[in-house]
mmCIF file of C-alpha atoms in Angstrom:
data_model
loop_
_atom_site.group_PDB
_atom_site.id
_atom_site.type_symbol
_atom_site.label_atom_id
_atom_site.label_comp_id
_atom_site.label_asym_id
_atom_site.label_seq_id
_atom_site.Cartn_x
_atom_site.Cartn_y
_atom_site.Cartn_z
ATOM 1 C CA MET A 1 17.219 -65.250 -28.510
ATOM 2 C CA THR A 2 15.925 -66.887 -31.751
ATOM 3 C CA GLU A 3 13.835 -70.046 -31.707
ATOM 4 C CA GLU A 4 16.831 -71.764 -33.222
ATOM 5 C CA ASN A 5 19.194 -70.810 -30.610
ATOM 6 C CA LEU A 6 16.648 -71.877 -27.900
ATOM 7 C CA GLU A 7 16.242 -75.142 -29.491
ATOM 8 C CA MET A 8 20.208 -75.757 -29.727
ATOM 9 C CA LYS A 9 20.301 -75.053 -25.966
ATOM 10 C CA THR A 10 17.638 -77.508 -25.033
ATOM 11 C CA LYS A 11 17.927 -80.194 -27.696
ATOM 12 C CA THR A 12 14.714 -81.918 -26.649
ATOM 13 C CA LEU A 13 11.729 -83.026 -28.851
ATOM 14 C CA PRO A 14 8.258 -83.278 -27.457
ATOM 15 C CA GLN A 15 7.078 -86.782 -26.593
ATOM 16 C CA ILE A 16 4.212 -87.847 -28.575
ATOM 17 C CA PRO A 17 1.948 -90.334 -26.783
ATOM 18 C CA PHE A 18 2.191 -93.981 -28.153
ATOM 19 C CA LEU A 19 5.027 -92.980 -30.583
ATOM 20 C CA GLY A 20 8.070 -92.243 -28.411
ATOM 21 C CA ASP A 21 11.262 -92.534 -30.374
ATOM 22 C CA ARG A 22 9.956 -95.205 -32.716
ATOM 23 C CA VAL A 23 8.784 -92.816 -35.345
ATOM 24 C CA PHE A 24 11.115 -90.159 -36.923
ATOM 25 C CA TYR A 25 9.901 -86.821 -35.772
ATOM 26 C CA GLY A 26 9.947 -85.442 -39.307
ATOM 27 C CA TRP A 27 6.607 -87.316 -39.757
ATOM 28 C CA VAL A 28 5.220 -85.331 -36.856
ATOM 29 C CA ILE A 29 6.121 -82.212 -38.707
ATOM 30 C CA VAL A 30 4.260 -83.546 -41.673
ATOM 31 C CA ALA A 31 1.260 -84.328 -39.597
ATOM 32 C CA VAL A 32 1.299 -80.668 -38.162
ATOM 33 C CA GLY A 33 1.554 -79.456 -41.706
ATOM 34 C CA MET A 34 -1.448 -81.473 -42.759
ATOM 35 C CA VAL A 35 -3.511 -79.941 -40.014
ATOM 36 C CA GLY A 36 -2.119 -76.340 -41.131
ATOM 37 C CA GLN A 37 -3.241 -77.171 -44.681
ATOM 38 C CA PHE A 38 -6.633 -78.268 -43.593
ATOM 39 C CA LEU A 39 -7.043 -74.953 -41.783
ATOM 40 C CA GLN A 40 -5.765 -73.205 -44.818
ATOM 41 C CA GLY A 41 -8.178 -75.202 -47.093
ATOM 42 C CA ILE A 42 -11.108 -74.196 -44.909
ATOM 43 C CA ALA A 43 -10.287 -70.540 -45.392
ATOM 44 C CA PHE A 44 -9.498 -70.714 -49.045
ATOM 45 C CA GLN A 45 -11.975 -73.196 -50.206
ATOM 46 C CA GLY A 46 -14.698 -72.267 -47.556
ATOM 47 C CA PHE A 47 -14.516 -68.654 -48.694
ATOM 48 C CA THR A 48 -16.602 -69.357 -51.737
ATOM 49 C CA THR A 49 -19.408 -70.890 -49.800
ATOM 50 C CA TYR A 50 -20.101 -67.692 -47.992
ATOM 51 C CA LEU A 51 -20.713 -65.690 -51.299
ATOM 52 C CA GLY A 52 -24.296 -66.892 -51.663
ATOM 53 C CA PRO A 53 -25.276 -66.032 -48.102
ATOM 54 C CA LEU A 54 -23.553 -62.723 -48.265
ATOM 55 C CA HIS A 55 -25.256 -61.832 -51.568
ATOM 56 C CA ASN A 56 -28.693 -62.866 -49.938
ATOM 57 C CA SER A 57 -27.948 -60.751 -46.815
ATOM 58 C CA PHE A 58 -26.448 -57.458 -48.341
ATOM 59 C CA GLY A 59 -27.320 -57.665 -52.020
ATOM 60 C CA TRP A 60 -23.652 -57.369 -53.150
ATOM 61 C CA ASN A 61 -22.997 -58.338 -56.703
ATOM 62 C CA ARG A 62 -20.438 -60.954 -57.879
ATOM 63 C CA ALA A 63 -17.652 -58.274 -58.671
ATOM 64 C CA ILE A 64 -17.949 -56.781 -55.051
ATOM 65 C CA LEU A 65 -18.014 -60.344 -53.338
ATOM 66 C CA ALA A 66 -14.810 -61.402 -55.395
ATOM 67 C CA GLY A 67 -13.080 -58.177 -54.703
ATOM 68 C CA PRO A 68 -11.355 -59.342 -51.631
ATOM 69 C CA ARG A 69 -9.698 -62.226 -53.399
ATOM 70 C CA SER A 70 -8.037 -59.748 -55.730
ATOM 71 C CA VAL A 71 -6.956 -57.657 -52.914
ATOM 72 C CA THR A 72 -5.685 -60.508 -50.770
ATOM 73 C CA GLN A 73 -3.699 -62.061 -53.711
ATOM 74 C CA VAL A 74 -1.804 -58.773 -53.868
ATOM 75 C CA GLN A 75 -1.446 -58.886 -49.992
ATOM 76 C CA SER A 76 -0.136 -62.490 -50.284
ATOM 77 C CA ALA A 77 2.561 -61.485 -52.860
ATOM 78 C CA VAL A 78 3.779 -58.764 -50.541
ATOM 79 C CA LEU A 79 3.657 -60.970 -47.459
ATOM 80 C CA GLY A 80 5.768 -63.820 -49.176
ATOM 81 C CA PRO A 81 9.195 -62.178 -48.716
ATOM 82 C CA VAL A 82 8.281 -60.945 -45.043
ATOM 83 C CA GLU A 83 7.484 -64.687 -44.267
ATOM 84 C CA GLY A 84 10.852 -65.727 -45.319
ATOM 85 C CA TYR A 85 12.610 -63.280 -42.926
ATOM 86 C CA LEU A 86 10.225 -64.190 -40.024
ATOM 87 C CA ILE A 87 11.046 -67.903 -40.492
ATOM 88 C CA ASP A 88 14.793 -67.200 -40.244
ATOM 89 C CA GLY A 89 14.344 -64.845 -37.414
ATOM 90 C CA LEU A 90 11.673 -66.406 -35.183
ATOM 91 C CA GLY A 91 11.607 -70.056 -36.511
ATOM 92 C CA PRO A 92 8.535 -71.809 -37.739
ATOM 93 C CA ARG A 93 6.843 -72.512 -34.411
ATOM 94 C CA LYS A 94 6.378 -68.947 -33.497
ATOM 95 C CA VAL A 95 5.350 -67.681 -36.926
ATOM 96 C CA VAL A 96 2.787 -70.542 -37.340
ATOM 97 C CA MET A 97 1.253 -69.971 -33.859
ATOM 98 C CA SER A 98 0.956 -66.260 -34.698
ATOM 99 C CA GLY A 99 -0.665 -67.236 -37.973
ATOM 100 C CA VAL A 100 -3.116 -69.608 -36.258
ATOM 101 C CA PHE A 101 -4.272 -66.865 -33.821
ATOM 102 C CA ILE A 102 -4.665 -64.316 -36.628
ATOM 103 C CA LEU A 103 -6.566 -66.666 -38.821
ATOM 104 C CA GLY A 104 -9.067 -67.651 -36.022
ATOM 105 C CA LEU A 105 -9.529 -63.921 -35.356
ATOM 106 C CA GLY A 106 -10.220 -63.387 -38.962
ATOM 107 C CA PHE A 107 -13.032 -66.008 -38.924
ATOM 108 C CA ILE A 108 -14.560 -64.479 -35.864
ATOM 109 C CA LEU A 109 -14.551 -60.957 -37.371
ATOM 110 C CA PHE A 110 -16.006 -62.447 -40.559
ATOM 111 C CA GLY A 111 -19.021 -63.631 -38.371
ATOM 112 C CA PHE A 112 -19.635 -59.981 -37.324
ATOM 113 C CA ILE A 113 -19.688 -58.456 -40.847
ATOM 114 C CA ASP A 114 -22.253 -55.598 -41.233
ATOM 115 C CA SER A 115 -20.678 -53.468 -43.917
ATOM 116 C CA LEU A 116 -18.532 -53.680 -47.066
ATOM 117 C CA TRP A 117 -15.393 -52.286 -45.471
ATOM 118 C CA MET A 118 -15.573 -54.855 -42.535
ATOM 119 C CA TYR A 119 -15.923 -57.696 -45.250
ATOM 120 C CA TYR A 120 -12.661 -56.587 -46.856
ATOM 121 C CA LEU A 121 -10.938 -56.292 -43.420
ATOM 122 C CA ALA A 122 -12.098 -59.516 -42.188
ATOM 123 C CA SER A 123 -10.886 -61.046 -45.519
ATOM 124 C CA MET A 124 -7.502 -59.497 -45.188
ATOM 125 C CA VAL A 125 -7.072 -60.614 -41.633
ATOM 126 C CA ILE A 126 -7.792 -64.160 -42.804
ATOM 127 C CA VAL A 127 -5.208 -64.030 -45.577
ATOM 128 C CA LEU A 128 -2.692 -62.692 -43.126
ATOM 129 C CA GLY A 129 -3.314 -65.679 -41.032
ATOM 130 C CA THR A 130 -3.314 -68.205 -43.620
ATOM 131 C CA GLY A 131 -0.022 -66.612 -44.936
ATOM 132 C CA LEU A 132 1.751 -66.939 -41.577
ATOM 133 C CA GLN A 133 0.731 -70.463 -40.904
ATOM 134 C CA GLY A 134 0.336 -71.593 -44.596
ATOM 135 C CA LEU A 135 2.167 -73.453 -47.185
ATOM 136 C CA LEU A 136 5.394 -71.500 -47.337
ATOM 137 C CA VAL A 137 6.249 -71.753 -43.817
ATOM 138 C CA LEU A 138 5.202 -75.324 -43.428
ATOM 139 C CA SER A 139 6.847 -76.551 -46.596
ATOM 140 C CA VAL A 140 10.255 -74.912 -45.560
ATOM 141 C CA THR A 141 9.920 -76.739 -42.183
ATOM 142 C CA VAL A 142 9.151 -80.025 -43.957
ATOM 143 C CA ASN A 143 12.074 -79.481 -46.425
ATOM 144 C CA ASN A 144 14.445 -79.111 -43.373
ATOM 145 C CA TRP A 145 13.380 -82.474 -41.961
ATOM 146 C CA PHE A 146 13.496 -84.430 -45.367
ATOM 147 C CA ARG A 147 15.950 -84.580 -48.265
ATOM 148 C CA ARG A 148 15.377 -87.843 -50.121
ATOM 149 C CA ARG A 149 11.632 -87.947 -49.384
ATOM 150 C CA ARG A 150 10.857 -84.301 -49.689
ATOM 151 C CA THR A 151 8.469 -84.710 -52.393
ATOM 152 C CA ILE A 152 6.374 -87.502 -50.961
ATOM 153 C CA ALA A 153 6.530 -85.649 -47.423
ATOM 154 C CA ASN A 154 5.121 -82.492 -49.046
ATOM 155 C CA SER A 155 2.470 -84.593 -50.906
ATOM 156 C CA ILE A 156 1.262 -86.060 -47.553
ATOM 157 C CA MET A 157 1.219 -82.686 -45.964
ATOM 158 C CA LEU A 158 -0.839 -81.228 -48.866
ATOM 159 C CA LEU A 159 -3.565 -84.061 -48.143
ATOM 160 C CA GLY A 160 -4.655 -81.680 -45.631
ATOM 161 C CA PHE A 161 -5.906 -79.292 -48.173
ATOM 162 C CA SER A 162 -7.802 -81.774 -49.944
ATOM 163 C CA ALA A 163 -9.328 -83.085 -46.786
ATOM 164 C CA ALA A 164 -10.671 -79.589 -46.283
ATOM 165 C CA GLY A 165 -12.663 -79.949 -49.496
ATOM 166 C CA ILE A 166 -13.911 -83.419 -48.708
ATOM 167 C CA VAL A 167 -14.892 -82.736 -45.171
ATOM 168 C CA GLY A 168 -14.671 -79.080 -44.379
ATOM 169 C CA VAL A 169 -16.594 -77.540 -47.341
ATOM 170 C CA PRO A 170 -19.694 -79.918 -46.999
ATOM 171 C CA LEU A 171 -19.761 -79.278 -43.260
ATOM 172 C CA LEU A 172 -19.484 -75.553 -43.623
ATOM 173 C CA VAL A 173 -22.492 -75.557 -45.994
ATOM 174 C CA PHE A 174 -24.438 -77.852 -43.634
ATOM 175 C CA LEU A 175 -23.701 -75.315 -40.609
ATOM 176 C CA GLN A 176 -24.388 -72.203 -42.904
ATOM 177 C CA THR A 177 -27.904 -73.803 -43.759
ATOM 178 C CA SER A 178 -28.720 -75.104 -40.302
ATOM 179 C CA ILE A 179 -27.547 -72.386 -37.767
ATOM 180 C CA GLY A 180 -26.468 -69.593 -40.114
ATOM 181 C CA TRP A 181 -23.406 -68.278 -41.835
ATOM 182 C CA ARG A 182 -22.404 -65.852 -39.069
ATOM 183 C CA GLU A 183 -22.424 -68.758 -36.511
ATOM 184 C CA SER A 184 -20.519 -70.977 -38.796
ATOM 185 C CA ALA A 185 -17.758 -68.373 -39.416
ATOM 186 C CA ILE A 186 -17.429 -67.703 -35.466
ATOM 187 C CA GLY A 187 -17.349 -71.496 -34.829
ATOM 188 C CA SER A 188 -14.667 -72.027 -37.579
ATOM 189 C CA GLY A 189 -12.441 -69.444 -35.711
ATOM 190 C CA LEU A 190 -12.756 -71.078 -32.296
ATOM 191 C CA VAL A 191 -12.046 -74.486 -34.003
ATOM 192 C CA VAL A 192 -9.032 -73.099 -35.554
ATOM 193 C CA TRP A 193 -7.677 -71.890 -32.208
ATOM 194 C CA VAL A 194 -8.481 -75.077 -30.327
ATOM 195 C CA VAL A 195 -7.035 -77.451 -32.989
ATOM 196 C CA GLY A 196 -4.209 -75.136 -34.533
ATOM 197 C CA LEU A 197 -2.500 -73.785 -31.638
ATOM 198 C CA PRO A 198 -1.603 -76.975 -29.818
ATOM 199 C CA CYS A 199 -0.472 -78.543 -33.121
ATOM 200 C CA ALA A 200 1.725 -75.515 -33.801
ATOM 201 C CA MET A 201 3.530 -75.919 -30.602
ATOM 202 C CA LEU A 202 4.921 -79.182 -31.980
ATOM 203 C CA LEU A 203 6.916 -77.629 -34.731
ATOM 204 C CA ARG A 204 10.759 -77.719 -34.572
ATOM 205 C CA THR A 205 13.164 -76.106 -37.066
ATOM 206 C CA LYS A 206 15.521 -78.741 -38.269
ATOM 207 C CA PRO A 207 16.739 -82.273 -37.114
ATOM 208 C CA GLU A 208 20.320 -81.385 -36.731
ATOM 209 C CA LEU A 209 19.580 -79.425 -33.624
ATOM 210 C CA TYR A 210 18.558 -82.726 -31.922
ATOM 211 C CA GLY A 211 21.342 -84.904 -32.988
ATOM 212 C CA LEU A 212 19.170 -86.312 -35.953
ATOM 213 C CA GLN A 213 19.610 -86.294 -39.680
ATOM 214 C CA PRO A 214 16.998 -85.634 -42.411
ATOM 215 C CA ASP A 215 14.820 -88.499 -43.418
ATOM 216 C CA GLY A 216 15.721 -90.084 -40.143
ATOM 217 C CA ASP A 217 19.030 -91.382 -41.543
ATOM 218 C CA SER A 218 22.014 -92.350 -39.308
ATOM 219 C CA SER A 219 24.224 -90.510 -41.510
ATOM 220 C CA LEU A 220 23.968 -87.746 -44.145
ATOM 221 C CA LEU A 221 26.522 -89.525 -46.298
ATOM 222 C CA ASN A 222 27.057 -92.927 -47.438
ATOM 223 C CA GLU A 223 23.514 -94.103 -47.602
ATOM 224 C CA ASN A 224 22.702 -97.447 -49.117
ATOM 225 C CA SER A 225 21.189 -97.395 -52.613
ATOM 226 C CA GLY A 226 18.895 -100.110 -53.796
ATOM 227 C CA ASP A 227 21.835 -102.071 -55.347
ATOM 228 C CA GLY A 228 24.057 -102.056 -52.291
ATOM 229 C CA ARG A 229 26.199 -99.162 -53.429
ATOM 230 C CA SER A 230 27.112 -96.178 -51.345
ATOM 231 C CA THR A 231 25.549 -92.980 -52.563
ATOM 232 C CA GLU A 232 26.078 -89.358 -51.359
ATOM 233 C CA VAL A 233 23.088 -87.128 -50.717
ATOM 234 C CA VAL A 234 23.931 -83.530 -51.976
ATOM 235 C CA ASP A 235 21.932 -80.787 -50.760
ATOM 236 C CA TYR A 236 22.330 -77.191 -52.245
ATOM 237 C CA ASP A 237 22.303 -74.172 -50.205
ATOM 238 C CA PHE A 238 21.472 -70.817 -51.866
ATOM 239 C CA THR A 239 21.453 -67.335 -50.364
ATOM 240 C CA LEU A 240 18.527 -65.147 -51.331
ATOM 241 C CA ARG A 241 20.780 -63.161 -53.782
ATOM 242 C CA GLN A 242 22.159 -66.368 -55.266
ATOM 243 C CA SER A 243 18.472 -67.646 -55.820
ATOM 244 C CA LEU A 244 17.512 -64.453 -57.600
ATOM 245 C CA MET A 245 20.318 -64.842 -60.021
ATOM 246 C CA THR A 246 19.096 -68.169 -61.295
ATOM 247 C CA ARG A 247 16.777 -68.698 -64.154
ATOM 248 C CA ALA A 248 15.232 -71.644 -62.284
ATOM 249 C CA PHE A 249 14.010 -69.252 -59.566
ATOM 250 C CA TRP A 250 12.300 -67.066 -61.965
ATOM 251 C CA PHE A 251 10.775 -69.896 -64.073
ATOM 252 C CA VAL A 252 9.305 -71.372 -60.893
ATOM 253 C CA ALA A 253 8.217 -68.038 -59.454
ATOM 254 C CA VAL A 254 6.432 -66.805 -62.591
ATOM 255 C CA GLY A 255 4.973 -70.214 -63.433
ATOM 256 C CA SER A 256 3.692 -70.737 -59.973
ATOM 257 C CA ALA A 257 2.226 -67.294 -59.841
ATOM 258 C CA LEU A 258 0.363 -67.699 -63.267
ATOM 259 C CA GLY A 259 -0.863 -71.130 -62.216
ATOM 260 C CA ASN A 260 -2.160 -69.741 -58.838
ATOM 261 C CA LEU A 261 -3.851 -66.593 -60.546
ATOM 262 C CA GLY A 262 -5.915 -68.926 -62.899
ATOM 263 C CA MET A 263 -6.666 -71.266 -60.102
ATOM 264 C CA GLY A 264 -7.698 -68.585 -57.665
ATOM 265 C CA THR A 265 -9.851 -66.946 -60.281
ATOM 266 C CA ALA A 266 -11.724 -70.195 -61.120
ATOM 267 C CA GLN A 267 -12.108 -71.258 -57.568
ATOM 268 C CA VAL A 268 -13.619 -68.085 -56.144
ATOM 269 C CA HIS A 269 -16.638 -68.097 -58.546
ATOM 270 C CA LEU A 270 -17.179 -71.858 -58.863
ATOM 271 C CA PHE A 271 -19.391 -72.419 -55.803
ATOM 272 C CA LEU A 272 -21.497 -69.341 -56.475
ATOM 273 C CA HIS A 273 -21.755 -70.251 -60.233
ATOM 274 C CA LEU A 274 -23.028 -73.808 -59.309
ATOM 275 C CA GLU A 275 -25.548 -72.401 -56.651
ATOM 276 C CA GLN A 276 -26.902 -69.324 -58.623
ATOM 277 C CA GLY A 277 -25.683 -69.580 -62.295
ATOM 278 C CA LEU A 278 -26.835 -73.282 -62.713
ATOM 279 C CA GLY A 279 -29.503 -73.498 -60.063
ATOM 280 C CA PHE A 280 -27.894 -76.342 -58.039
ATOM 281 C CA GLU A 281 -28.922 -76.934 -54.438
ATOM 282 C CA ARG A 282 -26.230 -75.835 -52.018
ATOM 283 C CA SER A 283 -25.968 -79.553 -50.828
ATOM 284 C CA THR A 284 -25.537 -80.671 -54.586
ATOM 285 C CA ALA A 285 -22.941 -77.942 -54.998
ATOM 286 C CA ALA A 286 -20.914 -79.217 -51.987
ATOM 287 C CA PHE A 287 -21.227 -82.641 -53.263
ATOM 288 C CA VAL A 288 -19.603 -81.645 -56.536
ATOM 289 C CA TRP A 289 -16.765 -79.955 -54.567
ATOM 290 C CA MET A 290 -16.334 -83.070 -52.454
ATOM 291 C CA VAL A 291 -15.877 -85.176 -55.547
ATOM 292 C CA ALA A 292 -13.343 -82.823 -56.945
ATOM 293 C CA SER A 293 -11.410 -82.901 -53.755
ATOM 294 C CA LEU A 294 -11.601 -86.705 -53.723
ATOM 295 C CA SER A 295 -9.788 -86.825 -56.795
ATOM 296 C CA ASN A 296 -7.192 -84.562 -55.666
ATOM 297 C CA VAL A 297 -5.940 -87.161 -52.971
ATOM 298 C CA PRO A 298 -4.520 -89.828 -55.470
ATOM 299 C CA SER A 299 -3.138 -86.916 -57.692
ATOM 300 C CA ARG A 300 -1.130 -85.570 -54.722
ATOM 301 C CA LEU A 301 0.064 -89.113 -53.720
ATOM 302 C CA ILE A 302 1.211 -89.913 -57.254
ATOM 303 C CA GLY A 303 2.832 -86.523 -57.597
ATOM 304 C CA GLY A 304 4.864 -87.274 -54.532
ATOM 305 C CA ILE A 305 5.996 -90.627 -55.842
ATOM 306 C CA LEU A 306 6.793 -89.518 -59.237
ATOM 307 C CA GLY A 307 8.392 -86.298 -58.073
ATOM 308 C CA ASP A 308 11.032 -88.298 -56.260
ATOM 309 C CA ARG A 309 11.758 -90.294 -59.313
ATOM 310 C CA MET A 310 11.064 -88.243 -62.525
ATOM 311 C CA PRO A 311 12.050 -84.720 -63.738
ATOM 312 C CA LYS A 312 9.749 -82.385 -61.988
ATOM 313 C CA ASN A 313 9.485 -79.925 -64.842
ATOM 314 C CA PHE A 314 7.671 -82.465 -66.931
ATOM 315 C CA ILE A 315 5.205 -83.480 -64.060
ATOM 316 C CA VAL A 316 4.328 -79.743 -63.421
ATOM 317 C CA GLY A 317 3.904 -79.153 -67.078
ATOM 318 C CA PHE A 318 1.515 -82.105 -67.587
ATOM 319 C CA ALA A 319 -0.490 -81.056 -64.455
ATOM 320 C CA THR A 320 -0.885 -77.436 -65.749
ATOM 321 C CA PHE A 321 -2.076 -78.759 -69.048
ATOM 322 C CA SER A 322 -4.610 -80.786 -67.227
ATOM 323 C CA MET A 323 -5.820 -77.761 -65.435
ATOM 324 C CA ALA A 324 -6.180 -75.873 -68.659
ATOM 325 C CA ILE A 325 -8.213 -78.717 -70.350
ATOM 326 C CA SER A 326 -10.691 -78.469 -67.301
ATOM 327 C CA VAL A 327 -11.121 -74.758 -67.853
ATOM 328 C CA PHE A 328 -12.009 -75.199 -71.537
ATOM 329 C CA HIS A 329 -14.378 -78.102 -70.383
ATOM 330 C CA THR A 330 -16.207 -75.624 -68.002
ATOM 331 C CA TRP A 331 -17.384 -73.680 -71.160
ATOM 332 C CA ASN A 332 -19.360 -76.565 -72.278
ATOM 333 C CA CYS A 333 -20.815 -77.553 -68.972
ATOM 334 C CA GLY A 334 -24.518 -77.196 -68.627
ATOM 335 C CA PRO A 335 -26.534 -77.669 -65.519
ATOM 336 C CA SER A 336 -25.313 -81.290 -65.152
ATOM 337 C CA VAL A 337 -23.815 -82.585 -62.001
ATOM 338 C CA THR A 338 -21.943 -85.410 -64.047
ATOM 339 C CA CYS A 339 -20.318 -82.759 -66.331
ATOM 340 C CA PHE A 340 -19.215 -80.562 -63.387
ATOM 341 C CA CYS A 341 -17.717 -83.659 -61.629
ATOM 342 C CA ILE A 342 -15.665 -84.519 -64.713
ATOM 343 C CA ARG A 343 -14.408 -80.974 -65.020
ATOM 344 C CA ASN A 344 -13.458 -80.909 -61.370
ATOM 345 C CA PHE A 345 -11.765 -84.266 -61.638
ATOM 346 C CA LEU A 346 -9.534 -82.829 -64.538
ATOM 347 C CA TRP A 347 -9.052 -79.566 -62.390
ATOM 348 C CA HIS A 348 -7.981 -81.247 -59.267
ATOM 349 C CA TRP A 349 -5.639 -83.849 -60.866
ATOM 350 C CA MET A 350 -3.359 -80.838 -61.416
ATOM 351 C CA GLY A 351 -2.828 -81.377 -57.680
ATOM 352 C CA TYR A 352 0.192 -83.512 -58.234
ATOM 353 C CA GLN A 353 2.295 -80.485 -59.389
ATOM 354 C CA ASP A 354 2.069 -78.859 -55.788
ATOM 355 C CA SER A 355 4.423 -81.079 -54.102
ATOM 356 C CA CYS A 356 6.864 -80.747 -56.905
ATOM 357 C CA TYR A 357 6.634 -76.906 -56.732
ATOM 358 C CA GLU A 358 7.252 -77.247 -53.002
ATOM 359 C CA ARG A 359 10.335 -79.267 -53.361
ATOM 360 C CA LEU A 360 11.649 -77.138 -56.164
ATOM 361 C CA THR A 361 11.161 -73.960 -54.178
ATOM 362 C CA GLY A 362 12.646 -75.625 -51.049
ATOM 363 C CA ARG A 363 15.845 -76.580 -53.054
ATOM 364 C CA ILE A 364 16.321 -73.168 -54.695
ATOM 365 C CA LEU A 365 15.557 -71.061 -51.580
ATOM 366 C CA TRP A 366 16.164 -72.975 -48.430
#
């Protein structure tokens, strides 16, 4: 029996203390998504903070240290279609719980690295976990619970990724310096289990199974617009075959892939470049990262607001342009904290494209 059939049989939602029925359960889904994005942010952004300690411990060069990111990007591309089938067959709760368990296990394995092959293995396990509990699964679930407010809901969820850069990365650097990188990785895995598993249990597939409507509306049709007129909410449902036949799917897929390729390449080397290339203290490099992540917060919120009111292709295009400018700015950055703070500010302002991408993919695929 699939999770969806089980939910149709029970038709009950978990009772959240102090909330009850006063808050639409879709916002609980968004909160769970924020936690998931925080954990994914720890894995993605925190990875680069381990490269310096790994270089000092094993003497591996930058090419070897960055190698797992290239391998795992291919792994993520292969995993994407599999995640879609798992969501349809098992439901988001089971998929995310599996991902959280695997992610925690990957962090613990990372703490026991003693050879190059184990370094690659632990990295692949971490990426498998982040994929199963990551953005695709969570955004699909959020898109099921929202229609009119999809973009702002996804923007709020994505704040968890920014919070990982604001809080998680500096904390990881502190722990790596004070107790060691191995202990930091093992502790991260335990925290992922303790925090992520209970949150994942709150996920539910879609509101209709519980007699609710997306956005918490009383009716899917005949919603009141701002001037008192009745409007109809139209939702498009494409099969996989139909999606693959549209130009929109390929534009979004190729554009997102190219953007993520550039972002991933720059991100994986940035912390190590600050630390070893420019000679920054690890605490200073963590501060630069924190400033960049702080600038990402308003960009995601603005993207959520604009994405519900403006053409999303223009928003995504402008955000990508901002990211490209930041890359050119990096070439002219010397060993200056201010210079890199400006560069990262421009880079992370491209964050307002992410919520638009998630709504676009949600409308095309689910």
